[in-house]
Short mmCIF file of C-alpha atoms in Angstrom, two decimals:
data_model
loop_
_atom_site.label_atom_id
_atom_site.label_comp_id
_atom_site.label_asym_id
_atom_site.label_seq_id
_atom_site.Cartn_x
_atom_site.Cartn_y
_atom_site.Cartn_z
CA UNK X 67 -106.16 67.35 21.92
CA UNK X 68 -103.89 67.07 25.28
CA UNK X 69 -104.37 63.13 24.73
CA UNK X 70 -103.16 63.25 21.00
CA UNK X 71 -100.14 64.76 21.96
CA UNK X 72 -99.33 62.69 24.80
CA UNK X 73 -100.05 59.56 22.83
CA UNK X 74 -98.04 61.57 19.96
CA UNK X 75 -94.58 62.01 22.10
CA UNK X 76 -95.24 58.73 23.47
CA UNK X 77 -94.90 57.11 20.34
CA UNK X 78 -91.46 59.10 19.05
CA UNK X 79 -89.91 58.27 23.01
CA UNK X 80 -90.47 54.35 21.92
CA UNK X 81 -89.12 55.06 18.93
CA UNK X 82 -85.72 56.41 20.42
CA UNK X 83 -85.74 53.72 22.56
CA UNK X 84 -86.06 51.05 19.53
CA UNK X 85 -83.73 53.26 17.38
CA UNK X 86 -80.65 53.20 20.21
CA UNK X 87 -81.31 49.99 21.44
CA UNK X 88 -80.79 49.03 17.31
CA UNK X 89 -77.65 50.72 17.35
CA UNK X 90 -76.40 49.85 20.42
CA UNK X 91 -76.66 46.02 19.65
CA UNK X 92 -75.24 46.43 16.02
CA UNK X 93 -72.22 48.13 17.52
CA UNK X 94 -72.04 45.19 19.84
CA UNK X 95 -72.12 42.70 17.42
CA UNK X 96 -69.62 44.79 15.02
CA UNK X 97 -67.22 44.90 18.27
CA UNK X 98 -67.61 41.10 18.94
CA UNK X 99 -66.78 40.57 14.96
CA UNK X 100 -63.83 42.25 15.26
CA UNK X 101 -62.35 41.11 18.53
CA UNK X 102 -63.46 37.55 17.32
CA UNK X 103 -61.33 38.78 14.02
CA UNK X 104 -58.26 39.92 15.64
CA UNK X 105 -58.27 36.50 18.28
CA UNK X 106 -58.33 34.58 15.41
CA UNK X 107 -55.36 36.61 13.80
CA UNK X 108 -53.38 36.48 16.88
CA UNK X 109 -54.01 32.52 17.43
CA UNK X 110 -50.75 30.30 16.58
CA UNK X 111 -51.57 28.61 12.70
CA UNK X 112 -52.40 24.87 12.94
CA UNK X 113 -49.06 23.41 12.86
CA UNK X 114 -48.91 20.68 10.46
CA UNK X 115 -47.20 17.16 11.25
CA UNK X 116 -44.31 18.07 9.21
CA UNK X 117 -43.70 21.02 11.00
CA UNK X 118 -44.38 19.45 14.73
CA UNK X 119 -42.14 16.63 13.81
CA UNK X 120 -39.17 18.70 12.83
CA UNK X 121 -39.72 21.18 15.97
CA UNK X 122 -39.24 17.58 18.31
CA UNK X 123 -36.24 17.23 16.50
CA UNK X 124 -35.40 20.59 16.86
CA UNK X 125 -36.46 20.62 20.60
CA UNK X 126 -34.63 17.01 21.35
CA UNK X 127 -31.36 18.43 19.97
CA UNK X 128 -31.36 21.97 21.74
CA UNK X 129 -32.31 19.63 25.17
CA UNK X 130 -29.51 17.34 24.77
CA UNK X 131 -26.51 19.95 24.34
CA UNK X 132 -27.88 22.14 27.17
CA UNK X 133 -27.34 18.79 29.57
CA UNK X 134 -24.42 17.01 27.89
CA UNK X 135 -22.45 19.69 26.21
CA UNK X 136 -19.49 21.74 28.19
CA UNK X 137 -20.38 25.03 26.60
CA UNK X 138 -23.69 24.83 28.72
CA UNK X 139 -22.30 24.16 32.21
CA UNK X 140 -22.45 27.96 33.37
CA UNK X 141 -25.87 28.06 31.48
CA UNK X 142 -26.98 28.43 27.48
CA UNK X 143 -25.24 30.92 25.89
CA UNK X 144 -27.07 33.74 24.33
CA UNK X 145 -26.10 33.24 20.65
CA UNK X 146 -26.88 29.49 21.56
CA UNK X 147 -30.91 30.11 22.56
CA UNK X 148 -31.38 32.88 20.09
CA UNK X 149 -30.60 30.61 17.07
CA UNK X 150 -32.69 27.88 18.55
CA UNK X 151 -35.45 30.10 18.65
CA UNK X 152 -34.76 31.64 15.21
CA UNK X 153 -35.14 27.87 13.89
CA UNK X 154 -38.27 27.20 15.53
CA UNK X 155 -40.07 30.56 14.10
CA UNK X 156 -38.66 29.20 10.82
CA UNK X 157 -40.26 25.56 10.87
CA UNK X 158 -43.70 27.42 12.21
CA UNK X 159 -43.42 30.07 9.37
CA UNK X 160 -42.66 27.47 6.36
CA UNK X 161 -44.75 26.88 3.95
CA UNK X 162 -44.06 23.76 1.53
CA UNK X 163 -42.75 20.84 2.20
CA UNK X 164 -39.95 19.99 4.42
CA UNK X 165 -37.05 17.56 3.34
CA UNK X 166 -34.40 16.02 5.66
CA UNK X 167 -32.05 18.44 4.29
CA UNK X 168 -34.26 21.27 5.97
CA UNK X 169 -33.75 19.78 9.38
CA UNK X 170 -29.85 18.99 8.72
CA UNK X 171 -29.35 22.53 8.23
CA UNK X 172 -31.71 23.63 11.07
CA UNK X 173 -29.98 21.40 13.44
CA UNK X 174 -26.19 22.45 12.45
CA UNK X 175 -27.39 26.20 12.56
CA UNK X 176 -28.05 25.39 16.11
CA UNK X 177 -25.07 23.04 17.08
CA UNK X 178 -22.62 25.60 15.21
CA UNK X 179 -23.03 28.55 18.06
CA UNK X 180 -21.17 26.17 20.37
CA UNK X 181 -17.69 26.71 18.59
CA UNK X 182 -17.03 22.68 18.59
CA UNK X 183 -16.10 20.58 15.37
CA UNK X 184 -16.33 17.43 17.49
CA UNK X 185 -20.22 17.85 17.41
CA UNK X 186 -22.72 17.61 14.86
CA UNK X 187 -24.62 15.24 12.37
CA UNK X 188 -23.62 12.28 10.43
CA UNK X 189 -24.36 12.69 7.22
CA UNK X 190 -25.01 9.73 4.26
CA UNK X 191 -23.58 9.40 0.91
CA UNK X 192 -27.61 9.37 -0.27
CA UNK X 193 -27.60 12.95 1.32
CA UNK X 194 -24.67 14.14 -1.26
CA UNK X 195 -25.59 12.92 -4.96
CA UNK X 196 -24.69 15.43 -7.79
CA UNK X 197 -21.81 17.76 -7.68
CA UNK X 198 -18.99 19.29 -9.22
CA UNK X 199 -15.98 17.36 -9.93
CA UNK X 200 -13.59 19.31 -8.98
CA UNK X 201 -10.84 19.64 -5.94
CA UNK X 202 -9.73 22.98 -4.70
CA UNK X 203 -6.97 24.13 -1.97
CA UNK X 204 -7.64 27.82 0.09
CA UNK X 205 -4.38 29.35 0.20
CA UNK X 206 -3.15 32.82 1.66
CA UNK X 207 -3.53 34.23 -1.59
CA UNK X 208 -6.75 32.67 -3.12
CA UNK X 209 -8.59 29.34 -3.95
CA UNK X 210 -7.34 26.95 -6.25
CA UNK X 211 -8.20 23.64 -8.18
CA UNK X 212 -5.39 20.74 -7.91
CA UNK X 213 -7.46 18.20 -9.45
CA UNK X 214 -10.65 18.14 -11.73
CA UNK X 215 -12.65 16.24 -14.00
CA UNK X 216 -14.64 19.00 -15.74
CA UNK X 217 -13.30 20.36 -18.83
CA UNK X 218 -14.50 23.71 -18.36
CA UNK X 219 -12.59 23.93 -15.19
CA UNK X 220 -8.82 23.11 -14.94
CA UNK X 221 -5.99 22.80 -12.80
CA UNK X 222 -4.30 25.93 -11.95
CA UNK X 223 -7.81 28.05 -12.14
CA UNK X 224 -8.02 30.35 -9.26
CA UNK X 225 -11.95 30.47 -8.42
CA UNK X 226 -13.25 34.27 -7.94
CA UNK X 227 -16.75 33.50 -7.39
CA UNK X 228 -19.38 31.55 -7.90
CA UNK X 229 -22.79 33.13 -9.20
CA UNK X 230 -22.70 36.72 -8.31
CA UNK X 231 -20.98 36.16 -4.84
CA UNK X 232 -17.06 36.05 -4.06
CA UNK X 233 -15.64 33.06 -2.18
CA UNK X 234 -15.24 34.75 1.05
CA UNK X 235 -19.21 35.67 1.04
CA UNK X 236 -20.47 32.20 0.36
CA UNK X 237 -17.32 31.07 2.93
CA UNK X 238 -18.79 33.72 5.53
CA UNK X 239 -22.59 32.24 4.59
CA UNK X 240 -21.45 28.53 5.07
CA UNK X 241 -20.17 29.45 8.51
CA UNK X 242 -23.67 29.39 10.00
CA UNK X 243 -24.03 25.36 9.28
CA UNK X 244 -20.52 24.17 9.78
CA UNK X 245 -19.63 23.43 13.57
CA UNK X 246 -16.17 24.78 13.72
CA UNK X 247 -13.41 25.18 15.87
CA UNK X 248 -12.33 28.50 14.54
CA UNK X 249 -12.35 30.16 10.70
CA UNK X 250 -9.09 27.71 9.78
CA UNK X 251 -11.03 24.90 10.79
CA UNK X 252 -14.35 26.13 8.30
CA UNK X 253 -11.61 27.11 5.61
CA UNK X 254 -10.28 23.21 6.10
CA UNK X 255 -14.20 21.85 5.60
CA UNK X 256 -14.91 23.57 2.79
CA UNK X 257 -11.82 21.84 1.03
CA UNK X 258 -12.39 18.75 2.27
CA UNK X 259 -15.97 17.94 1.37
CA UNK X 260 -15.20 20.21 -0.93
CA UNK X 261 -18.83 22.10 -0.05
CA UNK X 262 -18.62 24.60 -2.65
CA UNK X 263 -18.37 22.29 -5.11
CA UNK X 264 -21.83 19.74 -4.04
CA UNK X 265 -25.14 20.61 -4.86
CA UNK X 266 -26.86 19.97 -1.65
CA UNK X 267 -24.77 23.43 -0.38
CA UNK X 268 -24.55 24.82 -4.08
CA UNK X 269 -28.68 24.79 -3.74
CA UNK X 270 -28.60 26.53 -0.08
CA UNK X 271 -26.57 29.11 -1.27
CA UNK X 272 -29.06 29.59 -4.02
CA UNK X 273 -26.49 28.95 -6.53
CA UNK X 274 -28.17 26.36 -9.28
CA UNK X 275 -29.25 28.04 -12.37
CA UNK X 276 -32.07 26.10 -14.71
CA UNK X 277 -31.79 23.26 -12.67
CA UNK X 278 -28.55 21.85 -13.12
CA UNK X 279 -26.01 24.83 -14.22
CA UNK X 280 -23.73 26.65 -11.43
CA UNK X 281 -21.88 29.84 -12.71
CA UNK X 282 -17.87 29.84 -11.70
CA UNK X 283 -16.23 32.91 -11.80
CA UNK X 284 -12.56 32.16 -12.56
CA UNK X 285 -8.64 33.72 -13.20
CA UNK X 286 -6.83 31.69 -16.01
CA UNK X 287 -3.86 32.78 -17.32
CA UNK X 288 -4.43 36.67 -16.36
CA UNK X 289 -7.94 36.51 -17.63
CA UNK X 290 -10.75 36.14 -16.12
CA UNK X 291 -13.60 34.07 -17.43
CA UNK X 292 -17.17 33.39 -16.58
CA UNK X 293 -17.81 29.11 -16.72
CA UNK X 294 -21.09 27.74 -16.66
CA UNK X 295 -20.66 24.03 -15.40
CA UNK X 296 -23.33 21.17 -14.88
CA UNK X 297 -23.79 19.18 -11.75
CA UNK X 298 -23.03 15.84 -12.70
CA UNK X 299 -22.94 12.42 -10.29
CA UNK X 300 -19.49 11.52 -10.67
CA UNK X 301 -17.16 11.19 -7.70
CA UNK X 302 -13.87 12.79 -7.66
CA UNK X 303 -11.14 11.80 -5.49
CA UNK X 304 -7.36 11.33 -5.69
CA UNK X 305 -6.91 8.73 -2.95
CA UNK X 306 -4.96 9.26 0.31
CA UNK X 307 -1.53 9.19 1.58
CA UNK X 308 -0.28 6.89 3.79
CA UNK X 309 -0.54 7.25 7.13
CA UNK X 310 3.31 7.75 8.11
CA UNK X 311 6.35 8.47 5.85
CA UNK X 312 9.95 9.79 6.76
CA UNK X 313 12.88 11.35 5.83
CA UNK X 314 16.77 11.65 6.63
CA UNK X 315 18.38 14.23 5.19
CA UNK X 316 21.81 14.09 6.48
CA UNK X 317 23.13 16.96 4.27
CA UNK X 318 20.51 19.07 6.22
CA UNK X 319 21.07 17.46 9.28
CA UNK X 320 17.38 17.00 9.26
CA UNK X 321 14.80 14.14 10.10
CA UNK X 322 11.34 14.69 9.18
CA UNK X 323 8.88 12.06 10.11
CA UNK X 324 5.07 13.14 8.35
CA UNK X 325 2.37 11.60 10.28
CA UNK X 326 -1.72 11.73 8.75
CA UNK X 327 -3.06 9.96 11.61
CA UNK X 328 -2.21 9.32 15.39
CA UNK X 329 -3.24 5.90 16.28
CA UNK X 330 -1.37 4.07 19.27
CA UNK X 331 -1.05 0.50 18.06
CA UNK X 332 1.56 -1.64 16.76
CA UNK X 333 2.14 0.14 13.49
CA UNK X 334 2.76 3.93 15.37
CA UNK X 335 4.99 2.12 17.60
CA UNK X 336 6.99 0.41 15.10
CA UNK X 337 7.12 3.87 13.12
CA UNK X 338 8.55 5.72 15.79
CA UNK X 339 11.47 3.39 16.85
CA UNK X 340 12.06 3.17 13.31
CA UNK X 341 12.17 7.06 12.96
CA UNK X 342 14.50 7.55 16.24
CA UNK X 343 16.58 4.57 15.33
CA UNK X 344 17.41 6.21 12.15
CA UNK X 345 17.99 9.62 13.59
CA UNK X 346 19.92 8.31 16.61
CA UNK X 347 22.17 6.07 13.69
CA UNK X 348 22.41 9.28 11.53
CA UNK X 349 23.37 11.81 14.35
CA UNK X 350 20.94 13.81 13.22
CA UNK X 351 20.17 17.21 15.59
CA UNK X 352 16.89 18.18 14.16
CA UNK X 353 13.68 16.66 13.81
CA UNK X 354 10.39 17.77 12.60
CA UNK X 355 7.12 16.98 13.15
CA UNK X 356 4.99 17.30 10.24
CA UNK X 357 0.97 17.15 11.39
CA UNK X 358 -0.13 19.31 8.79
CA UNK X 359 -2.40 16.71 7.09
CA UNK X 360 -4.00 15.02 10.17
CA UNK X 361 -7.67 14.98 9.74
CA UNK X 362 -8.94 12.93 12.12
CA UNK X 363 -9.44 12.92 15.90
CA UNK X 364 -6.08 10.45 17.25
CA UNK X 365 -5.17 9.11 20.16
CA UNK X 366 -4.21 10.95 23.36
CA UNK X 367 -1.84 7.49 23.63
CA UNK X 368 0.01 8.65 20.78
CA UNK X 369 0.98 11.82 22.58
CA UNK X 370 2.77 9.53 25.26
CA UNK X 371 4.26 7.09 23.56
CA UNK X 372 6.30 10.37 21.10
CA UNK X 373 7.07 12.28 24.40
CA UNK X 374 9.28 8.68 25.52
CA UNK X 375 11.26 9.38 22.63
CA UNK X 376 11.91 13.08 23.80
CA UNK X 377 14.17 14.17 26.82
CA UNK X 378 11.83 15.25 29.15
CA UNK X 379 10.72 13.45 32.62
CA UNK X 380 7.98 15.92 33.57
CA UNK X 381 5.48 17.43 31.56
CA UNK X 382 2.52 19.64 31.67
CA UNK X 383 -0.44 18.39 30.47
CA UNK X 384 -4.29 18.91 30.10
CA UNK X 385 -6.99 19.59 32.46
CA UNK X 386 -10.77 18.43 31.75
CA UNK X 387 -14.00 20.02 32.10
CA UNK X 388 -17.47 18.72 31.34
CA UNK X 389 -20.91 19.71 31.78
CA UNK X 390 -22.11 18.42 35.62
CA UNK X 391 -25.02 17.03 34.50
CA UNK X 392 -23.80 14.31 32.16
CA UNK X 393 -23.36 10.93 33.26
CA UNK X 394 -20.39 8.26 33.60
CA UNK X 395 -20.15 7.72 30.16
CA UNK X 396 -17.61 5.12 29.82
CA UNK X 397 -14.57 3.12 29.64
CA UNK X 398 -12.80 5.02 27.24
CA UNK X 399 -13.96 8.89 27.85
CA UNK X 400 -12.48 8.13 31.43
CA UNK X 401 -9.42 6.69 29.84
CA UNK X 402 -8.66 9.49 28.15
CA UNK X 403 -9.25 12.18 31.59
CA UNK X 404 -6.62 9.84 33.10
CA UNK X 405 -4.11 10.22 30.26
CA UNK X 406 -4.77 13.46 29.70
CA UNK X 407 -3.75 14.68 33.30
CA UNK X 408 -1.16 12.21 33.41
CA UNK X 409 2.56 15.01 33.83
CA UNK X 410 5.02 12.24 34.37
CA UNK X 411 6.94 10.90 31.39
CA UNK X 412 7.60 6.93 31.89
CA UNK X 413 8.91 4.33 29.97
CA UNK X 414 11.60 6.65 27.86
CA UNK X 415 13.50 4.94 25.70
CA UNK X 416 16.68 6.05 27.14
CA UNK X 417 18.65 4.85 24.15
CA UNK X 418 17.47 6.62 21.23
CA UNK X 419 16.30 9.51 23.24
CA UNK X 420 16.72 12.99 21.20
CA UNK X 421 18.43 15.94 22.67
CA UNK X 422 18.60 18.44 19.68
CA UNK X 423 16.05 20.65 18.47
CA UNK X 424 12.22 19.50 17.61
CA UNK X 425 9.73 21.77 15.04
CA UNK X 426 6.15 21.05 14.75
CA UNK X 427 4.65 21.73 11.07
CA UNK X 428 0.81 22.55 11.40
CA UNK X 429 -1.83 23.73 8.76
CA UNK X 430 -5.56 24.07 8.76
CA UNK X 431 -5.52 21.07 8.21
CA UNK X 432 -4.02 19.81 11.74
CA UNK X 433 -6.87 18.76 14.39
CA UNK X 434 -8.19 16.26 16.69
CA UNK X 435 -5.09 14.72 18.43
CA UNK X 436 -2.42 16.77 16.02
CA UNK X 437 -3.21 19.90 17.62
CA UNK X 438 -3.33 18.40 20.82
CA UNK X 439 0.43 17.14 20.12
CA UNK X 440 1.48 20.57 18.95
CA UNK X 441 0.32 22.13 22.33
CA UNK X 442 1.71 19.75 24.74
CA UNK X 443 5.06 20.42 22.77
CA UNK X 444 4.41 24.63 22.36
CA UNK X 445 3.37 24.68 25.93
CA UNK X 446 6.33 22.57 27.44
CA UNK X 447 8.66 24.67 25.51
CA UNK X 448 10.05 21.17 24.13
CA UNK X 449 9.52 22.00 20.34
CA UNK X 450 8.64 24.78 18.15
CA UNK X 451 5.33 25.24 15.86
CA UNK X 452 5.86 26.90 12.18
CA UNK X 453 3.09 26.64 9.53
CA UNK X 454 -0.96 28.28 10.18
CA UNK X 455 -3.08 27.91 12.82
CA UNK X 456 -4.28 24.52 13.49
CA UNK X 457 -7.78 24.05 12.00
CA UNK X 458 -8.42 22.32 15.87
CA UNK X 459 -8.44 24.39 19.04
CA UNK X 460 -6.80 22.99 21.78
CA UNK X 461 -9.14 23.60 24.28
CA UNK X 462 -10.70 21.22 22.67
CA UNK X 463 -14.00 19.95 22.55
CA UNK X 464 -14.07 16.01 22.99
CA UNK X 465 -15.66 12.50 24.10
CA UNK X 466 -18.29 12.61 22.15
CA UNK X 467 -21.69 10.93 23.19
CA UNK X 468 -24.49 9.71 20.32
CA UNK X 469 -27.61 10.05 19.87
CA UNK X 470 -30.78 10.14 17.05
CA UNK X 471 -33.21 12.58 16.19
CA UNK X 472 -36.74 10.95 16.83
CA UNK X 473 -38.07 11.41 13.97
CA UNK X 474 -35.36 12.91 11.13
CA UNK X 475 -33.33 9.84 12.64
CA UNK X 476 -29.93 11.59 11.54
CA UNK X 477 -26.97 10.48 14.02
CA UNK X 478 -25.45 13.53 16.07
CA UNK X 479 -22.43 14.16 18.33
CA UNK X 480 -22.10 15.94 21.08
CA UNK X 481 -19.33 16.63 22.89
CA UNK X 482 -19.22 15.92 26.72
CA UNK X 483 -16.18 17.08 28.16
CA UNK X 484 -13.55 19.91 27.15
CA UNK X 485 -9.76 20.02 27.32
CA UNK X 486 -7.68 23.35 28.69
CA UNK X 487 -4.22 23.68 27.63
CA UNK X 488 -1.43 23.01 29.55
CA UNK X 489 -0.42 27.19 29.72
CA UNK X 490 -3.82 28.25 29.78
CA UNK X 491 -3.10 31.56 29.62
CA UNK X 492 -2.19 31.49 25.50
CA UNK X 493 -5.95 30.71 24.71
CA UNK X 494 -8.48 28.20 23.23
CA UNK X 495 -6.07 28.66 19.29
CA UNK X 496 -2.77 27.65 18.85
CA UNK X 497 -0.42 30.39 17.60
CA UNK X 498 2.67 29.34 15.68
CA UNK X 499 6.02 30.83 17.78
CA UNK X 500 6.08 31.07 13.72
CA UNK X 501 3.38 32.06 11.55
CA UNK X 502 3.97 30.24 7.84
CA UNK X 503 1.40 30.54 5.73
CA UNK X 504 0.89 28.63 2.63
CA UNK X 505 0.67 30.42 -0.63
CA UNK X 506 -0.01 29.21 -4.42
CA UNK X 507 2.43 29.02 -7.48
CA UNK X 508 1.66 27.60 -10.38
CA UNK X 509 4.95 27.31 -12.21
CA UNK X 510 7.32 26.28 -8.59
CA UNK X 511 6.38 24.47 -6.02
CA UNK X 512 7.89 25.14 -2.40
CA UNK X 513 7.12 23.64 1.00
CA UNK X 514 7.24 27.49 2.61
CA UNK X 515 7.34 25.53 6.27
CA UNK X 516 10.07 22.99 5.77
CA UNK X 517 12.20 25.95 4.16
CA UNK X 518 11.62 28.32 7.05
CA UNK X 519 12.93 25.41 9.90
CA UNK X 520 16.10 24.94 6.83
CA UNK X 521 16.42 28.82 7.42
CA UNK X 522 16.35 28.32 11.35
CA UNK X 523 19.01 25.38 11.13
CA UNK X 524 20.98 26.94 8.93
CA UNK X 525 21.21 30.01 11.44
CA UNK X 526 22.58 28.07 14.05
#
């Protein structure tokens, strides 16, 4: 009997033993399943070639402006590295396919936290195919169209919004992918291009209805109207002025010479002794500047050769920075440090030299060397500026050095070096001594900043 129940409790203690070693291994297993689980949710997706490809573009881009670019020299600025990495969670979090168009916008997100409309991608007509034929102006008090070939939109219509959002939201949304100088500068892009008018943005903004159709939202004669319009491939364009044109009037005892671009060659230079010729002939004691439709980046050179017209021997001009880690990069960036520092005014033309008064007209529309002139002739109290703030900061942003994505292969620019003012103490904008901003009016046209200098003249 003792041996039964010996046996008998032997038997039910292997048991146990079989029973928690059972249970001890399934919970093993169960804990290897789910740390094996939660590795595997925790492990970085498979990245595929698209995606790797447009982070090395990504990656190539952020290098290059943190060792060429001026904004870097003290280090990458916060907003700078936190949009970089925002872009590369984006490419490792998308899904379908990704276009060119994907990394143009990645890349200007990136490029447009450094403030600079000198830098940024070169874009193809092939990128740009349907849009909107239309033309619009931003004024103080609204957007308007001057030109269109799209019945359903006319000349004079003030645009409220387009799909469910106002102008100054999709403005305000465009801002992340348009290097800029400053706001006047974005306001001057979006006219130019004109972006909110092209489908490639239209389609970013999430604007294209059924395919083709983009809602404008727009004030016509006191009423306001809802237009559904289709993208079409038709260009729209009303040509350019020319580059110079100028004006006596001796009634006024005014002189304005109007000058789109800056270039120093044999053209400028016959334009200017032309201009002062016929001032100096017509006695004239006031001349104005008009740079208020100077889109493009000029000629330091041109500064120079205007200031020999101008009574003035010395001069303050502008001092330039650049990152330390970029190299020599040439004849004509260094040409332009040497100008740009140069304070001595040679060569004047002593015998059409002016000695009255000299007004600067400026608009968003004034960059690259225009706002350059504008400062050399605020700072050196030798003129007066009247009109907006120049679309171009004048601690500007310039030389710019290129380069290609590896594998996008879009063309960038990146500035190298940066201007200060000459009175650095007024800041990166220009202020106007007088703020003139332009307005719309449909049934009268009026040049608000050449009637304000009449009003100073005629104060005298």
């Amino acid at each position: 009997m003792k041996m039964r129940l010996v046996g008998f409790l032997l038997f039910i203690a292997i048991i146990g033993i079989v029973i928690v070693t059972a249970l001890t291994w399934n919970d093993s297993v169960t804990e290897k399943a789910i740390s094996k689980k939660e590795k595997q949710l925790h492990e970085p997706a498979v990245l595929t070639k698209e995606q790797q490809k447009a982070i090395k573009d990504i990656e190539f881009l952020y290098n290059k402006i943190a060792d060429i670019h001026p904004a870097t020299a003290n280090g990458i600025p916060e907003e700078l590295k936190a949009q970089y990495e925002q872009v590369l969670k984006e490419i490792k979090e998308k899904k379908d396919q990704i276009y060119r168009k994907d990394i143009y916008f990645w890349g200007h997100s990136v490029i447009a936290q450094l403030h600079d409309a000198n830098s940024g991608f070169v874009t193809s007509l092939s990128f740009r195919k349907r849009n909107i034929p239309i033309l619009y102006k931003w004024y103080e008090n609204g957007v308007y169209i001057y030109h269109s070939n799209e019945e359903d939109l006319k000349v004079g219509d003030e645009i409220i919004a387009i799909g469910d959002r106002t102008v100054e939201e999709l403005a305000q949304e465009l801002s992340k992918y348009i290097p800029s100088d400053n706001e006047m500068f974005l306001l001057a892009s979006l006219e130019i291009s004109p972006l909110l008018a092209e489908e490639v943005y239209l389609e970013k903004l999430g604007l294209i209805e059924n395919k083709d159709y983009v809602v404008y939202t727009i004030m016509r004669d006191g009423k306001k109207l809802r237009q559904p319009v289709r993208l079409q491939v038709k260009p729209v364009s009303v040509g350019y002025p020319s580059n110079y044109s100028q004006n006596i009037d001796k009634d006024k005892n005014i002189a304005l010479l109007k000058m789109n671009m800056l270039k120093s060659d044999d053209v400028y230079d016959a334009e200017l002794k032309k201009f002062f010729s016929s001032v100096k002939h017509n006695q004239i004691d006031n001349v104005v500047l008009d740079l208020r439709d100077h889109k493009f980046v000029g000629n330091p050179n041109a500064i120079v050769k205007l200031l020999q017209y101008v009574n003035v021997q010395h001069y303050q001009s502008f001092g330039v920075t650049h990152n330390s880690q970029v190299a020599n990069s040439g004849g004509n960036i260094e040409g332009m440090a040497e100008i740009m520092r140069s304070t001595q005014n040679n060569n004047v033309h002593k015998e059409l030299v002016f000695e009255g008064k000299l007004y600067v007209l400026t608009s968003k529309n004034t960059y690259g060397g225009a706002s350059l002139m504008a400062a050399i002739l605020q700072d050196n109290k030798i003129g007066q500026v009247i009109g907006e703030t120049p679309g171009g900061n004048v601690n500007a942003y310039v030389a710019s050095v290129k380069f290609d994505l590896p594998n996008s292969k879009f063309s960038m620019y990146l500035s190298s070096r940066q201007l200060e003012r000459p009175d650095a103490s007024k800041g990166a904008a220009l202020v106007p001594d007088y703020v003139v901003p332009s307005t719309y009016n449909k049934t009268k046209h009026v040049d608000e900043q050449l009637a304000f200098v009449e009003q100073l003249v005629n104060k005298k």
